[in-house]
Amino acid sequence: MNGFLYITNQMLKVLVTGGAGFIGSHTCYELAKNGYEVYAIDSLVNGYSESIERINTLGNYQKGFKKIKFFKLNLCDYSLLNDFFQSIYFNKIEFDGVIHFAGLKAVAESVLDPISYWENNVISTINLLKIVQSYKVRSFVFSSSATVYDSRFDPPFSENAELNPVNPYGETKLAIEKILNQLSYASDKNINIASLRYFNPIGAHESSLIGEFPKGTINNIFPILCKVANGELNEFHVYGNDWDTRDGTCIRDYIHVMDLAIAHRKTLEHLDISQNVNLTLNLGTGKGTSVIELINAFEKANSLKIKYIFKGRRAGDAAEIYADATLAKKVLGWAAHRDLNQMCVDGWNWKIKNPNGY
Ligand SMILES: NC(=O)c1ccc[n+]([C@@H]2O[C@H](COP(=O)([O-])OP(=O)(O)OC[C@H]3O[C@@H](n4cnc5c(N)ncnc54)[C@H](O)[C@@H]3O)[C@@H](O)[C@H]2O)c1
């Protein structure tokens, strides 16, 4: 940490973009539960306003919880975003920080439709940064991804590992990180920045009120596993059993979404007492789990069987990706605590209690 220590004696006001999405909704809850005043915006292209309603219902019974305010808004519309900030600041509300989750995230879709990914992810971020600069918001947290790393190298991936995204989605994340770096270098820009590179978030809040429910084609492994478990899909496809790993299947770093949410709160706390910082941090457990190990853990945690078959390798996949998570621990005093069993229990409970999502 550089610079001065700011003493914060009032609760922070935070704008969360993509707040009605999977990770955004869990983070909104974590912030509101800790007394932050949360303003969530989302275009709802992939999110659900019901997630915010459910969080507010859950929070009703919790001391210190601040009800989240939700606004439907597409960040690509600069004029609407500007109007939103004007109306908020007109009411004497000033944001202390912004967490920017909003974005499209499906790797395969980004290969088929790169323009939509560049347009949505990058234009929205540029619009947001222009506004954040003009309203002098001090802290900016960005959802980056482990897809920025060059996966041909061996794990663990530390923050200074080689970068080489292999799909348009990952390229947009790296491009945004570069924009943020340039903004941070620009001498008169008094803004604290954190780019958080997530590994593989799964699971759900323990209440089972919020969780992951993707719209359209499902790409993420955990929702697919849940669909096989409840009979919506006949079998789970394991892509490749001939990778150079301990059981031949791909290894990833799964992290409980609530651990991720806590890391965002801690990042905001850190930025709030910092001056001119530009952080890049991995958010993972530092532990690799193979696809077969994930299936076994899911079966054991929930006392059920998953039917799976092996398929060929997918283009662009990598054998083994997991984080070196030591820097986040050093800087934020944060580490992921929930284990794979907990991720499987919470994620499955969300699914069985909400088979059709929100
Ligand atoms: N889930 C993962 O595996 C993962 C891994 C690494 C990084 N990330 C990143 O984390 C962020 C959140 O991911 P998630 O899993 O919660 O995804 P999500 O799709 O559930 O949430 C993203 C939210 O952003 C909203 N959104 C998209 N474009 C918008 C726009 N132009 N204006 C306003 N809202 C918009 C969507 O409606 C959605 O609610 C994304 O930026 C994603 O790229 C996710």
mmCIF file of C-alpha atoms and ligand atoms in Angstrom:
data_model
loop_
_atom_site.group_PDB
_atom_site.id
_atom_site.type_symbol
_atom_site.label_atom_id
_atom_site.label_comp_id
_atom_site.label_asym_id
_atom_site.label_seq_id
_atom_site.Cartn_x
_atom_site.Cartn_y
_atom_site.Cartn_z
ATOM 1 C CA MET A 1 0.000 0.000 0.000
ATOM 2 C CA ASN A 2 1.242 3.485 -0.951
ATOM 3 C CA GLY A 3 0.498 6.922 0.266
ATOM 4 C CA PHE A 4 -1.829 8.272 2.889
ATOM 5 C CA LEU A 5 -4.162 6.530 5.228
ATOM 6 C CA TYR A 6 -7.715 7.798 4.931
ATOM 7 C CA ILE A 7 -9.919 7.382 7.941
ATOM 8 C CA THR A 8 -13.385 6.381 6.826
ATOM 9 C CA ASN A 9 -16.006 7.178 9.442
ATOM 10 C CA GLN A 10 -19.030 6.751 7.247
ATOM 11 C CA MET A 11 -20.241 3.809 5.281
ATOM 12 C CA LEU A 12 -19.087 3.683 1.708
ATOM 13 C CA LYS A 13 -21.396 4.145 -1.243
ATOM 14 C CA VAL A 14 -20.628 1.728 -4.035
ATOM 15 C CA LEU A 15 -21.840 1.362 -7.590
ATOM 16 C CA VAL A 16 -21.896 -2.269 -8.738
ATOM 17 C CA THR A 17 -22.273 -2.795 -12.494
ATOM 18 C CA GLY A 18 -23.551 -6.221 -13.517
ATOM 19 C CA GLY A 19 -24.967 -6.407 -9.993
ATOM 20 C CA ALA A 20 -27.838 -8.667 -11.033
ATOM 21 C CA GLY A 21 -25.466 -11.317 -12.440
ATOM 22 C CA PHE A 22 -23.923 -14.332 -10.738
ATOM 23 C CA ILE A 23 -20.841 -12.874 -9.033
ATOM 24 C CA GLY A 24 -22.303 -9.353 -8.893
ATOM 25 C CA SER A 25 -25.368 -10.402 -6.902
ATOM 26 C CA HIS A 26 -23.275 -12.306 -4.339
ATOM 27 C CA THR A 27 -20.971 -9.318 -3.976
ATOM 28 C CA CYS A 28 -23.923 -6.913 -3.608
ATOM 29 C CA TYR A 29 -25.140 -9.075 -0.749
ATOM 30 C CA GLU A 30 -21.721 -9.186 0.927
ATOM 31 C CA LEU A 31 -21.404 -5.389 0.708
ATOM 32 C CA ALA A 32 -24.957 -4.566 1.836
ATOM 33 C CA LYS A 33 -24.647 -6.994 4.756
ATOM 34 C CA ASN A 34 -21.587 -5.083 5.868
ATOM 35 C CA GLY A 35 -23.404 -1.749 5.814
ATOM 36 C CA TYR A 36 -22.269 -0.476 2.408
ATOM 37 C CA GLU A 37 -24.824 1.542 0.462
ATOM 38 C CA VAL A 38 -25.056 -0.414 -2.771
ATOM 39 C CA TYR A 39 -26.384 0.883 -6.088
ATOM 40 C CA ALA A 40 -26.609 -1.938 -8.629
ATOM 41 C CA ILE A 41 -26.989 -1.393 -12.350
ATOM 42 C CA ASP A 42 -27.476 -4.082 -14.952
ATOM 43 C CA SER A 43 -28.847 -4.316 -18.491
ATOM 44 C CA LEU A 44 -30.341 -7.709 -17.524
ATOM 45 C CA VAL A 45 -28.983 -9.211 -20.749
ATOM 46 C CA ASN A 46 -27.761 -12.077 -18.562
ATOM 47 C CA GLY A 47 -28.870 -11.058 -15.083
ATOM 48 C CA TYR A 48 -32.082 -11.069 -13.040
ATOM 49 C CA SER A 49 -33.524 -8.162 -11.050
ATOM 50 C CA GLU A 50 -35.143 -10.832 -8.833
ATOM 51 C CA SER A 51 -31.669 -11.609 -7.475
ATOM 52 C CA ILE A 52 -31.581 -8.104 -5.962
ATOM 53 C CA GLU A 53 -35.141 -8.449 -4.635
ATOM 54 C CA ARG A 54 -34.194 -11.714 -2.951
ATOM 55 C CA ILE A 55 -31.068 -10.209 -1.395
ATOM 56 C CA ASN A 56 -33.151 -7.352 -0.003
ATOM 57 C CA THR A 57 -35.635 -9.840 1.467
ATOM 58 C CA LEU A 58 -32.811 -11.825 3.041
ATOM 59 C CA GLY A 59 -31.236 -8.661 4.385
ATOM 60 C CA ASN A 60 -34.496 -7.454 5.975
ATOM 61 C CA TYR A 61 -33.754 -9.742 8.898
ATOM 62 C CA GLN A 62 -30.127 -8.726 9.298
ATOM 63 C CA LYS A 63 -28.878 -5.948 11.517
ATOM 64 C CA GLY A 64 -26.969 -3.253 9.655
ATOM 65 C CA PHE A 65 -28.079 -4.444 6.220
ATOM 66 C CA LYS A 66 -28.666 -1.611 3.749
ATOM 67 C CA LYS A 67 -31.272 -2.229 1.092
ATOM 68 C CA ILE A 68 -29.765 -2.345 -2.407
ATOM 69 C CA LYS A 69 -31.076 0.073 -5.004
ATOM 70 C CA PHE A 70 -31.388 -1.377 -8.499
ATOM 71 C CA PHE A 71 -31.385 0.423 -11.866
ATOM 72 C CA LYS A 72 -31.818 -1.228 -15.261
ATOM 73 C CA LEU A 73 -29.253 0.373 -17.544
ATOM 74 C CA ASN A 74 -27.014 -0.596 -20.437
ATOM 75 C CA LEU A 75 -23.508 0.824 -19.930
ATOM 76 C CA CYS A 76 -23.037 1.056 -23.692
ATOM 77 C CA ASP A 77 -25.534 3.936 -23.685
ATOM 78 C CA TYR A 78 -23.321 6.813 -22.574
ATOM 79 C CA SER A 79 -26.112 9.327 -22.417
ATOM 80 C CA LEU A 80 -28.257 7.144 -20.110
ATOM 81 C CA LEU A 81 -25.250 6.441 -17.914
ATOM 82 C CA ASN A 82 -24.514 10.145 -17.706
ATOM 83 C CA ASP A 83 -28.164 10.856 -16.782
ATOM 84 C CA PHE A 84 -27.957 8.202 -14.084
ATOM 85 C CA PHE A 85 -24.842 9.771 -12.517
ATOM 86 C CA GLN A 86 -26.361 13.239 -12.774
ATOM 87 C CA SER A 87 -29.506 12.180 -10.958
ATOM 88 C CA ILE A 88 -27.548 10.363 -8.240
ATOM 89 C CA TYR A 89 -25.162 13.272 -7.631
ATOM 90 C CA PHE A 90 -28.076 15.746 -7.817
ATOM 91 C CA ASN A 91 -29.394 13.914 -4.742
ATOM 92 C CA LYS A 92 -26.087 14.556 -2.976
ATOM 93 C CA ILE A 93 -24.972 10.934 -3.225
ATOM 94 C CA GLU A 94 -21.332 10.439 -4.182
ATOM 95 C CA PHE A 95 -19.882 7.056 -5.017
ATOM 96 C CA ASP A 96 -16.715 6.125 -3.136
ATOM 97 C CA GLY A 97 -16.086 3.199 -5.426
ATOM 98 C CA VAL A 98 -17.240 1.272 -8.472
ATOM 99 C CA ILE A 99 -17.054 -2.492 -8.961
ATOM 100 C CA HIS A 100 -17.365 -3.274 -12.642
ATOM 101 C CA PHE A 101 -18.711 -6.797 -13.216
ATOM 102 C CA ALA A 102 -20.858 -5.989 -16.256
ATOM 103 C CA GLY A 103 -19.766 -7.846 -19.345
ATOM 104 C CA LEU A 104 -20.391 -10.777 -21.627
ATOM 105 C CA LYS A 105 -18.412 -13.832 -20.556
ATOM 106 C CA ALA A 106 -19.065 -16.878 -22.751
ATOM 107 C CA VAL A 107 -15.788 -17.878 -24.414
ATOM 108 C CA ALA A 108 -17.345 -19.933 -27.239
ATOM 109 C CA GLU A 109 -19.891 -17.214 -28.020
ATOM 110 C CA SER A 110 -17.086 -14.657 -28.182
ATOM 111 C CA VAL A 111 -15.366 -16.728 -30.885
ATOM 112 C CA LEU A 112 -18.583 -16.817 -32.948
ATOM 113 C CA ASP A 113 -19.497 -13.173 -32.348
ATOM 114 C CA PRO A 114 -16.331 -11.203 -31.508
ATOM 115 C CA ILE A 115 -17.798 -7.814 -32.436
ATOM 116 C CA SER A 116 -20.510 -8.066 -29.789
ATOM 117 C CA TYR A 117 -17.872 -8.890 -27.185
ATOM 118 C CA TRP A 118 -15.577 -6.003 -28.121
ATOM 119 C CA GLU A 119 -18.517 -3.650 -28.353
ATOM 120 C CA ASN A 120 -20.231 -4.633 -25.149
ATOM 121 C CA ASN A 121 -17.219 -5.226 -22.911
ATOM 122 C CA VAL A 122 -14.886 -2.476 -24.057
ATOM 123 C CA ILE A 123 -17.314 0.324 -25.008
ATOM 124 C CA SER A 124 -19.202 -0.118 -21.739
ATOM 125 C CA THR A 125 -15.967 0.124 -19.778
ATOM 126 C CA ILE A 126 -14.769 3.218 -21.638
ATOM 127 C CA ASN A 127 -18.145 4.906 -21.030
ATOM 128 C CA LEU A 128 -17.963 4.021 -17.367
ATOM 129 C CA LEU A 129 -14.368 5.219 -16.986
ATOM 130 C CA LYS A 130 -15.147 8.559 -18.627
ATOM 131 C CA ILE A 131 -17.909 9.125 -16.084
ATOM 132 C CA VAL A 132 -15.888 7.777 -13.152
ATOM 133 C CA GLN A 133 -13.123 10.233 -14.059
ATOM 134 C CA SER A 134 -15.392 13.222 -14.403
ATOM 135 C CA TYR A 135 -17.133 12.510 -11.082
ATOM 136 C CA LYS A 136 -13.767 11.797 -9.435
ATOM 137 C CA VAL A 137 -14.694 8.391 -8.049
ATOM 138 C CA ARG A 138 -11.643 7.243 -6.091
ATOM 139 C CA SER A 139 -11.767 3.455 -6.411
ATOM 140 C CA PHE A 140 -12.366 1.236 -9.401
ATOM 141 C CA VAL A 141 -12.434 -2.568 -9.262
ATOM 142 C CA PHE A 142 -12.530 -4.534 -12.500
ATOM 143 C CA SER A 143 -13.568 -8.169 -13.106
ATOM 144 C CA SER A 144 -10.738 -9.631 -15.100
ATOM 145 C CA SER A 145 -10.086 -13.287 -15.702
ATOM 146 C CA ALA A 146 -7.476 -16.028 -15.655
ATOM 147 C CA THR A 147 -8.124 -16.320 -19.410
ATOM 148 C CA VAL A 148 -5.583 -13.502 -19.882
ATOM 149 C CA TYR A 149 -2.718 -15.894 -19.049
ATOM 150 C CA ASP A 150 -0.715 -17.856 -21.579
ATOM 151 C CA SER A 151 -2.004 -21.308 -20.715
ATOM 152 C CA ARG A 152 0.833 -23.028 -22.603
ATOM 153 C CA PHE A 153 2.990 -22.368 -19.554
ATOM 154 C CA ASP A 154 2.864 -24.506 -16.431
ATOM 155 C CA PRO A 155 0.816 -23.475 -13.390
ATOM 156 C CA PRO A 156 0.603 -21.983 -10.880
ATOM 157 C CA PHE A 157 0.030 -18.655 -12.648
ATOM 158 C CA SER A 158 1.251 -15.656 -10.714
ATOM 159 C CA GLU A 159 0.203 -12.125 -11.646
ATOM 160 C CA ASN A 160 3.401 -11.571 -13.609
ATOM 161 C CA ALA A 161 3.092 -14.776 -15.671
ATOM 162 C CA GLU A 162 3.076 -14.447 -19.464
ATOM 163 C CA LEU A 163 -0.162 -13.105 -20.942
ATOM 164 C CA ASN A 164 -1.719 -14.459 -24.115
ATOM 165 C CA PRO A 165 -5.489 -14.784 -24.257
ATOM 166 C CA VAL A 166 -6.606 -17.129 -27.023
ATOM 167 C CA ASN A 167 -10.172 -15.955 -27.589
ATOM 168 C CA PRO A 168 -11.975 -12.616 -28.074
ATOM 169 C CA TYR A 169 -13.441 -12.728 -24.556
ATOM 170 C CA GLY A 170 -9.982 -12.978 -22.984
ATOM 171 C CA GLU A 171 -8.668 -10.317 -25.377
ATOM 172 C CA THR A 172 -11.335 -7.866 -24.181
ATOM 173 C CA LYS A 173 -10.292 -8.488 -20.567
ATOM 174 C CA LEU A 174 -6.642 -7.849 -21.372
ATOM 175 C CA ALA A 175 -7.510 -4.753 -23.421
ATOM 176 C CA ILE A 176 -9.461 -3.328 -20.471
ATOM 177 C CA GLU A 177 -6.570 -4.075 -18.094
ATOM 178 C CA LYS A 178 -4.312 -2.118 -20.479
ATOM 179 C CA ILE A 179 -6.717 0.831 -20.537
ATOM 180 C CA LEU A 180 -6.752 0.795 -16.747
ATOM 181 C CA ASN A 181 -2.951 0.690 -16.598
ATOM 182 C CA GLN A 182 -2.714 3.687 -18.931
ATOM 183 C CA LEU A 183 -5.308 5.571 -16.903
ATOM 184 C CA SER A 184 -3.350 4.879 -13.763
ATOM 185 C CA TYR A 185 -0.077 6.118 -15.337
ATOM 186 C CA ALA A 186 -1.680 9.357 -16.527
ATOM 187 C CA SER A 187 -0.222 11.779 -14.007
ATOM 188 C CA ASP A 188 -3.241 13.748 -12.843
ATOM 189 C CA LYS A 189 -5.643 10.867 -12.472
ATOM 190 C CA ASN A 190 -6.217 10.352 -8.805
ATOM 191 C CA ILE A 191 -7.869 6.957 -8.949
ATOM 192 C CA ASN A 192 -7.138 3.652 -7.251
ATOM 193 C CA ILE A 193 -7.555 0.634 -9.497
ATOM 194 C CA ALA A 194 -7.717 -3.116 -8.969
ATOM 195 C CA SER A 195 -7.967 -5.684 -11.744
ATOM 196 C CA LEU A 196 -9.041 -8.953 -10.176
ATOM 197 C CA ARG A 197 -8.323 -12.064 -12.207
ATOM 198 C CA TYR A 198 -10.860 -14.717 -11.249
ATOM 199 C CA PHE A 199 -10.224 -18.387 -11.771
ATOM 200 C CA ASN A 200 -13.365 -20.620 -11.748
ATOM 201 C CA PRO A 201 -16.149 -19.346 -9.500
ATOM 202 C CA ILE A 202 -18.834 -21.920 -8.613
ATOM 203 C CA GLY A 203 -21.264 -22.581 -5.741
ATOM 204 C CA ALA A 204 -23.920 -20.247 -4.389
ATOM 205 C CA HIS A 205 -24.874 -18.339 -1.266
ATOM 206 C CA GLU A 206 -25.709 -20.745 1.569
ATOM 207 C CA SER A 207 -29.296 -19.402 1.761
ATOM 208 C CA SER A 208 -29.922 -20.864 -1.732
ATOM 209 C CA LEU A 209 -31.745 -17.618 -2.563
ATOM 210 C CA ILE A 210 -29.173 -16.513 -5.130
ATOM 211 C CA GLY A 211 -26.958 -18.519 -7.432
ATOM 212 C CA GLU A 212 -25.835 -19.034 -11.006
ATOM 213 C CA PHE A 213 -28.509 -19.310 -13.686
ATOM 214 C CA PRO A 214 -27.087 -18.542 -17.117
ATOM 215 C CA LYS A 215 -29.342 -17.437 -19.953
ATOM 216 C CA GLY A 216 -28.974 -19.008 -23.411
ATOM 217 C CA THR A 217 -26.378 -21.683 -24.124
ATOM 218 C CA ILE A 218 -24.736 -22.877 -20.951
ATOM 219 C CA ASN A 219 -20.959 -23.008 -21.024
ATOM 220 C CA ASN A 220 -19.816 -23.102 -17.418
ATOM 221 C CA ILE A 221 -19.068 -26.518 -15.982
ATOM 222 C CA PHE A 222 -21.019 -26.302 -12.730
ATOM 223 C CA PRO A 223 -24.486 -25.414 -14.109
ATOM 224 C CA ILE A 224 -24.030 -28.259 -16.617
ATOM 225 C CA LEU A 225 -23.132 -30.671 -13.816
ATOM 226 C CA CYS A 226 -26.279 -29.604 -11.939
ATOM 227 C CA LYS A 227 -28.425 -30.109 -15.037
ATOM 228 C CA VAL A 228 -27.111 -33.659 -15.393
ATOM 229 C CA ALA A 229 -27.687 -34.279 -11.685
ATOM 230 C CA ASN A 230 -31.368 -33.310 -11.853
ATOM 231 C CA GLY A 231 -32.031 -35.093 -15.132
ATOM 232 C CA GLU A 232 -32.311 -32.047 -17.438
ATOM 233 C CA LEU A 233 -29.332 -33.426 -19.371
ATOM 234 C CA ASN A 234 -28.660 -37.117 -19.939
ATOM 235 C CA GLU A 235 -24.934 -37.129 -19.392
ATOM 236 C CA PHE A 236 -21.980 -34.947 -18.608
ATOM 237 C CA HIS A 237 -19.310 -34.567 -21.306
ATOM 238 C CA VAL A 238 -15.694 -34.661 -20.172
ATOM 239 C CA TYR A 239 -13.602 -33.080 -22.912
ATOM 240 C CA GLY A 240 -10.436 -35.153 -23.191
ATOM 241 C CA ASN A 241 -9.031 -37.892 -20.973
ATOM 242 C CA ASP A 242 -5.578 -37.818 -22.538
ATOM 243 C CA TRP A 243 -4.288 -34.530 -21.123
ATOM 244 C CA ASP A 244 -0.944 -34.567 -19.371
ATOM 245 C CA THR A 245 -2.552 -34.449 -15.897
ATOM 246 C CA ARG A 246 -2.883 -36.930 -13.011
ATOM 247 C CA ASP A 247 -6.102 -38.499 -14.376
ATOM 248 C CA GLY A 248 -5.971 -37.256 -17.962
ATOM 249 C CA THR A 249 -8.731 -34.623 -17.508
ATOM 250 C CA CYS A 250 -8.354 -30.837 -17.373
ATOM 251 C CA ILE A 251 -7.410 -29.181 -14.101
ATOM 252 C CA ARG A 252 -8.926 -25.875 -12.968
ATOM 253 C CA ASP A 253 -8.981 -23.747 -9.819
ATOM 254 C CA TYR A 254 -12.567 -23.699 -8.488
ATOM 255 C CA ILE A 255 -13.408 -20.988 -5.988
ATOM 256 C CA HIS A 256 -16.606 -20.475 -3.962
ATOM 257 C CA VAL A 257 -18.483 -17.414 -5.188
ATOM 258 C CA MET A 258 -18.896 -16.120 -1.613
ATOM 259 C CA ASP A 259 -15.126 -16.221 -1.087
ATOM 260 C CA LEU A 260 -14.870 -14.178 -4.264
ATOM 261 C CA ALA A 261 -17.506 -11.730 -2.972
ATOM 262 C CA ILE A 262 -15.564 -11.246 0.260
ATOM 263 C CA ALA A 263 -12.405 -10.568 -1.739
ATOM 264 C CA HIS A 264 -14.219 -7.700 -3.494
ATOM 265 C CA ARG A 265 -15.239 -6.134 -0.189
ATOM 266 C CA LYS A 266 -11.663 -6.425 1.040
ATOM 267 C CA THR A 267 -10.355 -4.911 -2.195
ATOM 268 C CA LEU A 268 -12.639 -1.893 -1.749
ATOM 269 C CA GLU A 269 -11.487 -1.510 1.854
ATOM 270 C CA HIS A 270 -7.891 -1.640 0.687
ATOM 271 C CA LEU A 271 -8.374 0.885 -2.119
ATOM 272 C CA ASP A 272 -10.236 3.220 0.196
ATOM 273 C CA ILE A 273 -7.156 3.642 2.397
ATOM 274 C CA SER A 274 -4.721 3.815 -0.525
ATOM 275 C CA GLN A 275 -3.427 6.551 -2.798
ATOM 276 C CA ASN A 276 -2.624 6.062 -6.499
ATOM 277 C CA VAL A 277 -2.526 2.282 -6.468
ATOM 278 C CA ASN A 278 -2.969 0.047 -9.478
ATOM 279 C CA LEU A 279 -3.260 -3.553 -8.365
ATOM 280 C CA THR A 280 -3.562 -6.777 -10.289
ATOM 281 C CA LEU A 281 -4.541 -9.741 -8.145
ATOM 282 C CA ASN A 282 -5.403 -13.368 -8.761
ATOM 283 C CA LEU A 283 -8.509 -14.630 -7.007
ATOM 284 C CA GLY A 284 -8.311 -18.386 -6.783
ATOM 285 C CA THR A 285 -7.651 -21.039 -4.171
ATOM 286 C CA GLY A 286 -4.229 -21.981 -5.505
ATOM 287 C CA LYS A 287 -5.424 -25.575 -5.760
ATOM 288 C CA GLY A 288 -6.077 -27.467 -8.977
ATOM 289 C CA THR A 289 -8.980 -29.912 -9.307
ATOM 290 C CA SER A 290 -9.474 -32.198 -12.294
ATOM 291 C CA VAL A 291 -12.859 -32.631 -13.966
ATOM 292 C CA ILE A 292 -13.066 -36.189 -12.625
ATOM 293 C CA GLU A 293 -12.179 -34.969 -9.126
ATOM 294 C CA LEU A 294 -14.931 -32.343 -9.374
ATOM 295 C CA ILE A 295 -17.457 -34.989 -10.430
ATOM 296 C CA ASN A 296 -16.363 -37.259 -7.566
ATOM 297 C CA ALA A 297 -16.579 -34.405 -5.049
ATOM 298 C CA PHE A 298 -20.050 -33.444 -6.322
ATOM 299 C CA GLU A 299 -21.275 -37.038 -6.044
ATOM 300 C CA LYS A 300 -19.873 -37.452 -2.542
ATOM 301 C CA ALA A 301 -21.091 -34.079 -1.229
ATOM 302 C CA ASN A 302 -24.625 -34.609 -2.476
ATOM 303 C CA SER A 303 -24.942 -38.420 -2.321
ATOM 304 C CA LEU A 304 -25.811 -38.861 -5.986
ATOM 305 C CA LYS A 305 -24.348 -40.244 -9.193
ATOM 306 C CA ILE A 306 -23.340 -38.324 -12.298
ATOM 307 C CA LYS A 307 -23.396 -40.136 -15.628
ATOM 308 C CA TYR A 308 -20.491 -38.928 -17.722
ATOM 309 C CA ILE A 309 -18.830 -39.834 -20.989
ATOM 310 C CA PHE A 310 -15.482 -38.858 -22.460
ATOM 311 C CA LYS A 311 -15.412 -36.697 -25.582
ATOM 312 C CA GLY A 312 -12.483 -35.391 -27.629
ATOM 313 C CA ARG A 313 -10.496 -32.342 -26.529
ATOM 314 C CA ARG A 314 -12.042 -28.940 -27.272
ATOM 315 C CA ALA A 315 -10.059 -26.472 -29.389
ATOM 316 C CA GLY A 316 -8.385 -23.819 -27.262
ATOM 317 C CA ASP A 317 -8.587 -25.795 -23.985
ATOM 318 C CA ALA A 318 -5.556 -26.097 -21.720
ATOM 319 C CA ALA A 319 -4.448 -28.970 -19.518
ATOM 320 C CA GLU A 320 -3.909 -27.272 -16.198
ATOM 321 C CA ILE A 321 -4.719 -23.784 -14.888
ATOM 322 C CA TYR A 322 -4.588 -22.760 -11.256
ATOM 323 C CA ALA A 323 -3.602 -19.650 -9.410
ATOM 324 C CA ASP A 324 -0.681 -18.580 -7.370
ATOM 325 C CA ALA A 325 -2.934 -16.884 -4.825
ATOM 326 C CA THR A 326 -0.256 -15.579 -2.486
ATOM 327 C CA LEU A 327 -0.336 -11.915 -3.562
ATOM 328 C CA ALA A 328 -4.020 -11.434 -2.661
ATOM 329 C CA LYS A 329 -3.272 -12.875 0.747
ATOM 330 C CA LYS A 330 -0.353 -10.509 1.227
ATOM 331 C CA VAL A 331 -2.131 -7.377 -0.029
ATOM 332 C CA LEU A 332 -5.701 -7.937 1.156
ATOM 333 C CA GLY A 333 -5.197 -10.399 3.989
ATOM 334 C CA TRP A 334 -7.692 -12.558 2.088
ATOM 335 C CA ALA A 335 -7.674 -16.241 1.212
ATOM 336 C CA ALA A 336 -10.441 -18.530 0.021
ATOM 337 C CA HIS A 337 -11.738 -20.653 2.914
ATOM 338 C CA ARG A 338 -14.637 -22.668 1.522
ATOM 339 C CA ASP A 339 -13.578 -26.075 0.216
ATOM 340 C CA LEU A 340 -14.727 -28.029 -2.824
ATOM 341 C CA ASN A 341 -17.271 -29.962 -0.745
ATOM 342 C CA GLN A 342 -18.897 -26.685 0.360
ATOM 343 C CA MET A 343 -18.957 -25.410 -3.236
ATOM 344 C CA CYS A 344 -20.705 -28.608 -4.367
ATOM 345 C CA VAL A 345 -23.238 -28.574 -1.504
ATOM 346 C CA ASP A 346 -24.162 -24.882 -1.870
ATOM 347 C CA GLY A 347 -24.273 -24.981 -5.670
ATOM 348 C CA TRP A 348 -26.499 -28.067 -5.731
ATOM 349 C CA ASN A 349 -28.827 -26.731 -2.990
ATOM 350 C CA TRP A 350 -29.351 -23.602 -5.084
ATOM 351 C CA LYS A 351 -30.217 -25.778 -8.089
ATOM 352 C CA ILE A 352 -32.659 -28.116 -6.336
ATOM 353 C CA LYS A 353 -34.453 -25.238 -4.615
ATOM 354 C CA ASN A 354 -34.559 -23.164 -7.829
ATOM 355 C CA PRO A 355 -34.613 -25.640 -10.730
ATOM 356 C CA ASN A 356 -35.918 -22.922 -13.054
ATOM 357 C CA GLY A 357 -33.751 -20.142 -11.671
ATOM 358 C CA TYR A 358 -35.326 -16.876 -10.576
HETATM 359 N N1 LIG B 1 -18.121 -16.618 -13.925
HETATM 360 C C1 LIG B 1 -16.887 -16.808 -14.337
HETATM 361 O O1 LIG B 1 -16.469 -17.938 -14.548
HETATM 362 C C2 LIG B 1 -15.935 -15.649 -14.526
HETATM 363 C C3 LIG B 1 -14.550 -15.882 -14.538
HETATM 364 C C4 LIG B 1 -13.678 -14.801 -14.739
HETATM 365 C C5 LIG B 1 -14.195 -13.522 -14.914
HETATM 366 N N2 LIG B 1 -15.554 -13.324 -14.889
HETATM 367 C C6 LIG B 1 -16.057 -11.974 -15.114
HETATM 368 O O2 LIG B 1 -16.799 -11.554 -13.984
HETATM 369 C C7 LIG B 1 -17.874 -10.714 -14.365
HETATM 370 C C8 LIG B 1 -19.160 -11.245 -13.800
HETATM 371 O O3 LIG B 1 -19.326 -12.574 -14.257
HETATM 372 P P1 LIG B 1 -20.622 -13.425 -13.905
HETATM 373 O O4 LIG B 1 -20.224 -14.848 -13.886
HETATM 374 O O5 LIG B 1 -21.316 -12.864 -12.736
HETATM 375 O O6 LIG B 1 -21.468 -13.179 -15.231
HETATM 376 P P2 LIG B 1 -22.998 -12.801 -15.401
HETATM 377 O O7 LIG B 1 -23.307 -12.881 -16.858
HETATM 378 O O8 LIG B 1 -23.839 -13.584 -14.482
HETATM 379 O O9 LIG B 1 -23.016 -11.269 -14.933
HETATM 380 C C9 LIG B 1 -22.649 -10.202 -15.757
HETATM 381 C C10 LIG B 1 -23.788 -9.189 -15.691
HETATM 382 O O10 LIG B 1 -23.450 -8.069 -16.506
HETATM 383 C C11 LIG B 1 -24.637 -7.641 -17.140
HETATM 384 N N3 LIG B 1 -24.223 -6.879 -18.338
HETATM 385 C C12 LIG B 1 -23.564 -7.332 -19.428
HETATM 386 N N4 LIG B 1 -23.337 -6.338 -20.283
HETATM 387 C C13 LIG B 1 -23.850 -5.200 -19.720
HETATM 388 C C14 LIG B 1 -23.915 -3.847 -20.111
HETATM 389 N N5 LIG B 1 -23.437 -3.432 -21.282
HETATM 390 N N6 LIG B 1 -24.509 -2.952 -19.278
HETATM 391 C C15 LIG B 1 -25.003 -3.352 -18.099
HETATM 392 N N7 LIG B 1 -24.996 -4.632 -17.673
HETATM 393 C C16 LIG B 1 -24.418 -5.551 -18.478
HETATM 394 C C17 LIG B 1 -25.405 -8.916 -17.436
HETATM 395 O O11 LIG B 1 -26.812 -8.701 -17.609
HETATM 396 C C18 LIG B 1 -25.105 -9.753 -16.214
HETATM 397 O O12 LIG B 1 -26.100 -9.615 -15.224
HETATM 398 C C19 LIG B 1 -17.850 -10.666 -15.895
HETATM 399 O O13 LIG B 1 -17.203 -9.493 -16.305
HETATM 400 C C20 LIG B 1 -17.049 -11.896 -16.266
HETATM 401 O O14 LIG B 1 -16.364 -11.727 -17.487
HETATM 402 C C21 LIG B 1 -16.425 -14.350 -14.692
#
